[in-house]
Amino acid sequence: MKIEDLQNLRVAIIGGGYGGVAAAVALDRIGVRNVAVYEQAPAFGQVGAGIGLRPETVERFRRWGIFDAIAAVSSPSDHLEILSADGNTVFAQEEWPNRHAFAQVNDTRIIHRGDFIDAFSKALPAGALHLDHRLTEIVDNGSTATLTFANGNVVEADVVIGADGIRSLVRSTFFSDKAPVFANEHAYRIVIDIEDAHGLVTDDNPRFYMGTNGVIAYNLPLRHRGQLSYDITAPSDDDTWAPEITNDYLVSLLDGFDERIVAIARELDVAQVTSRSVYDIDSVDNWHTDCIALLGDAAHAMLHHQGQGANSAIADGDALADAFREAGSVKEALALYVATRKPVTDELQRISRAGWNAEAVEDAFPGQR
């Protein structure tokens, strides 16, 4: 699209998570001056856990001029290890895919979710972020859309990007009313101080300890913060959104695991543990109308096994900006965006559902090299 058309385009992004803020920054960098991000939370806080930002994601940050801000609140990792529960067998120790694919080596960066959102929020144009805006209704008018929020605000936009997560109102209104799919798994996550990690943290590389009972203990160092993101996933038939847990229960899951991992579970303040049932969604046939499209988990929520949820959402934002720069109209841009991203995310959803077999981890990053 012509630069003057981009400058006059009114873009509303629903959701201020990874994908929403990344899309806003990417669009701003190509000249879209009227971008608004509507987030339902009244404030951003230091919630969530550690994530790995892949080398191709880091390269995008360089292009957007935000690398230094991200590097200041993250640590570089050159490889991932997958081990047996007791840590005595290394099933896989692999360098992150595409680490050397750029002019400058881009390590995967391990970052806390809260630090990521904070850094990107500061990179947004002044006044672009609107907190305490929960979407209650969206109407597609053909060439524009009308948004109504719980606080009474009504907004009209030329483009609406639904980055409103796995339980997306935008998706259920226009594209699929199928409910999220329970993975028969629970995830328990907490960030702890390194001095409470019993010596588990020796460098900046994540290590995943795999039990034969389907339990996995994920350890993502956040050494720049003096912390460790400590996660456990375990099979379960209980689809309660936020299951209640105890220290004894967590310890019972970790029979045969490295004693340091068990000791952490025994000592945790369980009131601080985020306990969630794990869900993804089935592939959605179509993500766009002539003026509305989905992005991130709203379009393709995937299981955590490949660590690609945040990276995929950020890649969506980049592809969206590319499509607007290349296409001749909003309608064409949204179609190009979905055609570019959907085959990639369909495959990532598939391999993320497959997970790993603790008895035979042949490739930590299937199909991603």
XYZ file of C-alpha atoms in Angstrom:
369
model
C 0.000 0.000 0.000
C 1.087 3.579 -0.570
C 2.704 5.355 2.334
C -0.074 7.939 2.506
C -2.669 5.145 2.721
C -0.719 3.477 5.526
C -0.405 6.752 7.403
C -4.191 7.257 7.334
C -5.099 3.662 8.192
C -6.934 3.177 11.495
C -5.750 -0.111 13.027
C -7.224 -1.543 16.236
C -5.389 -4.461 17.864
C -7.372 -6.392 20.458
C -4.972 -7.744 23.086
C -1.709 -6.440 24.507
C 0.202 -9.723 24.731
C 3.276 -10.761 22.723
C 1.574 -10.712 19.367
C -0.476 -7.581 19.912
C 2.408 -5.340 20.952
C 4.759 -6.850 18.337
C 2.218 -6.239 15.578
C 1.775 -2.643 16.715
C 5.529 -2.003 16.631
C 5.931 -3.721 13.238
C 3.095 -1.662 11.724
C 4.491 1.545 13.190
C 7.852 0.800 11.568
C 6.289 0.689 8.073
C 4.487 3.982 8.546
C 1.103 3.100 10.048
C 0.631 6.056 12.370
C -2.804 5.314 13.821
C -2.340 2.033 15.692
C -4.246 1.413 18.913
C -3.720 -1.584 21.193
C -6.692 -2.395 23.451
C -5.824 -4.534 26.475
C -8.466 -5.735 28.931
C -6.158 -5.721 31.969
C -6.171 -2.489 33.986
C -2.380 -2.621 34.263
C 0.571 -4.706 33.181
C 2.512 -6.478 35.917
C 5.355 -8.942 36.330
C 3.168 -11.959 35.645
C 4.027 -15.101 33.738
C 7.243 -17.042 33.425
C 10.292 -17.385 31.207
C 10.161 -17.791 27.429
C 12.775 -18.345 24.747
C 12.866 -15.835 21.896
C 14.271 -17.682 18.876
C 17.100 -16.339 16.656
C 14.743 -15.330 13.834
C 12.626 -13.473 16.386
C 15.706 -11.670 17.701
C 16.584 -10.667 14.133
C 13.181 -9.001 13.861
C 13.969 -6.986 16.977
C 17.144 -5.753 15.303
C 15.151 -4.599 12.264
C 12.573 -2.867 14.453
C 15.242 -1.078 16.483
C 14.275 -2.743 19.763
C 17.092 -5.278 20.151
C 19.037 -3.293 22.757
C 15.952 -2.928 24.956
C 15.287 -6.672 24.798
C 18.944 -7.616 25.280
C 19.080 -5.497 28.431
C 16.408 -7.658 30.106
C 17.277 -11.120 28.739
C 20.105 -13.651 28.592
C 21.572 -15.360 25.503
C 21.314 -19.138 25.153
C 23.180 -21.143 22.536
C 21.570 -24.543 23.053
C 18.789 -26.588 24.636
C 19.253 -29.797 26.592
C 16.673 -32.567 27.020
C 17.617 -35.017 29.778
C 16.280 -38.008 31.624
C 14.397 -37.271 34.820
C 17.464 -37.935 36.981
C 19.698 -35.905 34.681
C 22.065 -38.805 34.051
C 21.193 -39.230 30.375
C 21.257 -36.449 27.807
C 18.694 -37.286 25.139
C 19.425 -34.182 23.087
C 21.785 -31.232 23.310
C 21.096 -29.110 20.281
C 21.976 -25.635 19.147
C 18.922 -23.456 18.533
C 17.789 -23.592 14.884
C 18.882 -20.706 12.611
C 21.300 -19.334 15.201
C 23.932 -18.639 12.491
C 21.529 -17.691 9.692
C 22.067 -13.944 9.979
C 24.919 -11.448 9.533
C 25.203 -11.277 13.313
C 24.820 -14.446 15.374
C 21.465 -14.257 17.100
C 21.277 -16.439 20.163
C 17.925 -17.395 21.560
C 17.175 -14.866 24.324
C 15.632 -16.119 27.562
C 13.315 -13.461 28.964
C 10.554 -13.026 31.532
C 7.160 -12.362 29.978
C 6.677 -9.230 32.045
C 9.998 -7.769 30.869
C 9.107 -8.497 27.248
C 5.750 -6.720 27.486
C 7.320 -3.808 29.329
C 10.060 -3.337 26.704
C 7.608 -3.474 23.817
C 5.109 -1.196 25.525
C 7.819 1.458 25.752
C 8.498 1.039 22.017
C 4.879 1.793 21.092
C 3.937 5.267 19.849
C 2.737 7.570 22.609
C -0.932 7.010 23.362
C -1.172 3.747 21.408
C -1.801 1.499 24.424
C -5.277 1.556 25.968
C -5.600 -0.475 29.190
C -8.856 -1.558 30.856
C -10.550 -2.140 27.492
C -12.356 -5.491 27.417
C -14.026 -6.130 24.076
C -17.686 -7.082 24.370
C -18.877 -6.811 20.751
C -17.416 -6.497 17.269
C -19.377 -5.756 14.095
C -17.948 -6.201 10.595
C -19.291 -3.394 8.412
C -17.491 -4.600 5.287
C -14.737 -2.019 4.863
C -14.633 -1.041 8.558
C -15.451 -2.649 11.906
C -17.083 -1.282 15.046
C -15.775 -2.265 18.468
C -17.638 -1.940 21.747
C -15.837 -2.220 25.060
C -17.091 -3.002 28.558
C -16.141 0.502 29.755
C -18.601 1.996 27.227
C -16.100 3.144 24.597
C -17.069 2.526 20.974
C -14.370 2.603 18.282
C -14.474 2.320 14.495
C -11.412 1.001 12.676
C -10.362 0.245 9.100
C -8.520 -2.859 10.314
C -9.088 -4.980 13.413
C -6.499 -7.544 14.516
C -7.821 -10.058 17.018
C -4.844 -10.869 19.241
C -7.153 -11.724 22.123
C -5.820 -15.143 23.040
C -6.998 -18.721 23.122
C -10.531 -17.752 24.183
C -10.748 -15.076 21.488
C -14.050 -13.247 21.109
C -13.006 -12.180 17.619
C -12.411 -15.801 16.578
C -15.678 -17.095 18.039
C -17.652 -14.244 16.443
C -16.387 -14.651 12.884
C -14.206 -17.687 12.308
C -14.797 -20.650 14.634
C -17.001 -21.270 17.636
C -15.188 -24.514 18.504
C -13.991 -24.560 22.102
C -10.292 -24.899 23.020
C -9.087 -28.506 23.211
C -7.949 -29.900 26.568
C -4.557 -31.607 26.284
C -5.090 -33.843 29.357
C -2.206 -32.063 30.962
C -1.574 -29.520 33.715
C 1.184 -26.909 33.866
C 2.578 -25.493 37.109
C 4.843 -22.448 36.765
C 6.736 -20.175 39.094
C 9.780 -17.905 39.000
C 12.166 -18.425 41.930
C 15.440 -16.878 43.079
C 18.573 -18.673 41.929
C 19.721 -19.135 45.526
C 16.593 -21.280 46.038
C 17.364 -23.463 42.986
C 19.741 -25.866 44.763
C 22.521 -25.386 42.199
C 20.425 -26.157 39.105
C 21.440 -22.937 37.353
C 25.006 -23.055 36.011
C 24.624 -21.204 32.680
C 21.957 -19.564 30.503
C 20.726 -22.686 28.694
C 17.302 -24.262 29.318
C 17.161 -27.871 30.450
C 14.117 -30.115 30.232
C 14.009 -33.196 32.472
C 11.692 -35.894 31.140
C 10.057 -38.542 33.303
C 8.785 -41.820 31.927
C 5.431 -41.053 33.577
C 4.802 -38.148 31.199
C 5.947 -35.511 33.692
C 8.431 -32.907 32.399
C 10.355 -30.393 34.514
C 11.372 -27.305 32.530
C 14.167 -25.094 33.821
C 14.719 -21.759 32.040
C 17.466 -19.641 33.646
C 16.842 -15.916 34.015
C 20.327 -15.131 35.306
C 20.082 -11.468 34.367
C 17.308 -11.293 37.011
C 18.977 -13.702 39.432
C 16.057 -16.082 38.897
C 14.939 -19.395 37.439
C 11.679 -20.090 35.635
C 10.678 -23.454 37.107
C 7.854 -25.303 35.331
C 6.322 -28.745 35.679
C 3.849 -30.328 33.294
C 1.995 -33.496 34.178
C -0.735 -35.677 32.661
C -4.197 -35.156 34.154
C -7.834 -35.847 33.347
C -8.968 -32.818 35.346
C -9.886 -29.995 32.954
C -10.450 -27.434 35.720
C -8.968 -24.162 34.426
C -6.929 -23.496 37.601
C -6.440 -26.773 39.522
C -5.586 -26.585 43.214
C -2.251 -28.105 44.202
C -0.079 -28.789 47.255
C 3.631 -29.255 47.794
C 3.069 -32.923 48.543
C 1.241 -33.329 45.229
C 4.070 -31.716 43.261
C 6.647 -33.870 45.032
C 4.592 -36.981 44.249
C 4.836 -36.178 40.533
C 8.627 -36.082 40.670
C 9.501 -39.615 41.727
C 12.864 -40.476 40.152
C 13.715 -36.881 39.243
C 16.950 -35.079 40.072
C 16.804 -34.442 43.812
C 17.394 -30.722 43.261
C 14.150 -30.505 41.261
C 12.322 -32.392 44.001
C 13.767 -30.148 46.705
C 12.494 -27.044 44.918
C 8.992 -28.508 44.717
C 9.089 -29.387 48.399
C 9.991 -25.813 49.382
C 7.807 -23.776 47.000
C 5.212 -21.300 48.185
C 2.374 -22.958 46.259
C 0.244 -19.841 46.607
C 2.657 -18.231 44.139
C 2.515 -21.087 41.615
C 0.453 -20.505 38.474
C -1.545 -23.712 38.057
C -3.361 -24.190 34.735
C -4.891 -26.893 32.627
C -3.240 -26.992 29.206
C -5.272 -26.232 26.091
C -4.707 -25.532 22.414
C -7.145 -25.133 19.505
C -7.781 -27.076 16.330
C -6.595 -25.463 13.129
C -8.986 -22.696 12.047
C -9.956 -22.843 8.360
C -9.836 -19.077 7.805
C -8.513 -16.151 9.853
C -9.704 -13.070 7.962
C -12.541 -11.057 6.466
C -11.966 -7.951 4.355
C -11.090 -5.866 7.427
C -10.627 -8.290 10.371
C -7.914 -10.886 10.996
C -6.632 -13.045 13.828
C -3.094 -13.187 15.227
C -1.199 -15.331 17.722
C -3.098 -17.658 20.052
C -6.423 -16.354 18.760
C -5.502 -17.813 15.357
C -3.395 -20.842 16.245
C -2.951 -21.485 19.980
C -0.508 -24.371 20.291
C 0.857 -26.520 23.071
C 4.037 -25.432 24.837
C 6.264 -28.381 23.917
C 8.124 -26.554 21.146
C 8.147 -23.163 22.855
C 6.740 -21.546 19.725
C 3.629 -19.746 20.965
C 5.209 -16.330 21.557
C 7.604 -16.652 18.614
C 4.747 -17.481 16.259
C 2.712 -14.518 17.449
C 5.670 -12.180 16.881
C 6.242 -13.675 13.416
C 2.557 -13.020 12.672
C 3.054 -9.344 13.478
C 6.041 -9.139 11.138
C 4.195 -10.917 8.324
C 1.198 -8.631 8.804
C 3.375 -5.548 8.353
C 5.041 -7.083 5.287
C 1.637 -7.816 3.770
C 0.443 -4.242 4.234
C 3.610 -2.944 2.624
C 3.333 -5.306 -0.358
C -0.417 -5.472 -1.078
C -2.541 -2.860 -2.794
C -5.431 -2.780 -0.316
C -6.468 -3.840 3.170
C -8.447 -6.754 1.759
C -5.464 -8.015 -0.247
C -3.066 -7.476 2.658
C -5.081 -9.557 5.100
C -5.466 -12.354 2.558
C -1.719 -12.327 1.865
C -0.908 -12.323 5.583
C -3.050 -15.383 6.282
C -1.806 -17.230 3.178
C 1.776 -16.623 4.335
C 1.385 -17.604 7.968
C -1.291 -20.310 8.112
C 0.735 -23.177 6.547
C 3.578 -22.464 8.987
C 1.417 -22.303 12.096
C -0.669 -25.322 11.078
C 2.540 -27.375 11.081
C 3.745 -25.904 14.375
C 0.400 -26.746 15.972
C 0.789 -30.319 14.737
C 4.330 -30.907 15.986
C 3.577 -29.147 19.273
C 0.729 -31.590 19.890
C 3.072 -34.496 19.199
C 5.389 -33.511 22.063
C 8.399 -35.709 22.805
C 8.778 -39.369 23.674
C 10.900 -39.632 26.805
C 12.267 -42.954 25.608
C 13.439 -41.623 22.231
C 13.958 -37.928 21.624
C 15.297 -37.995 18.083
C 15.036 -34.255 17.404
C 14.346 -31.413 19.830
C 13.178 -29.157 16.978
C 11.350 -31.331 14.422
C 10.828 -29.614 11.081
C 12.284 -26.288 12.251
C 15.758 -26.345 10.703
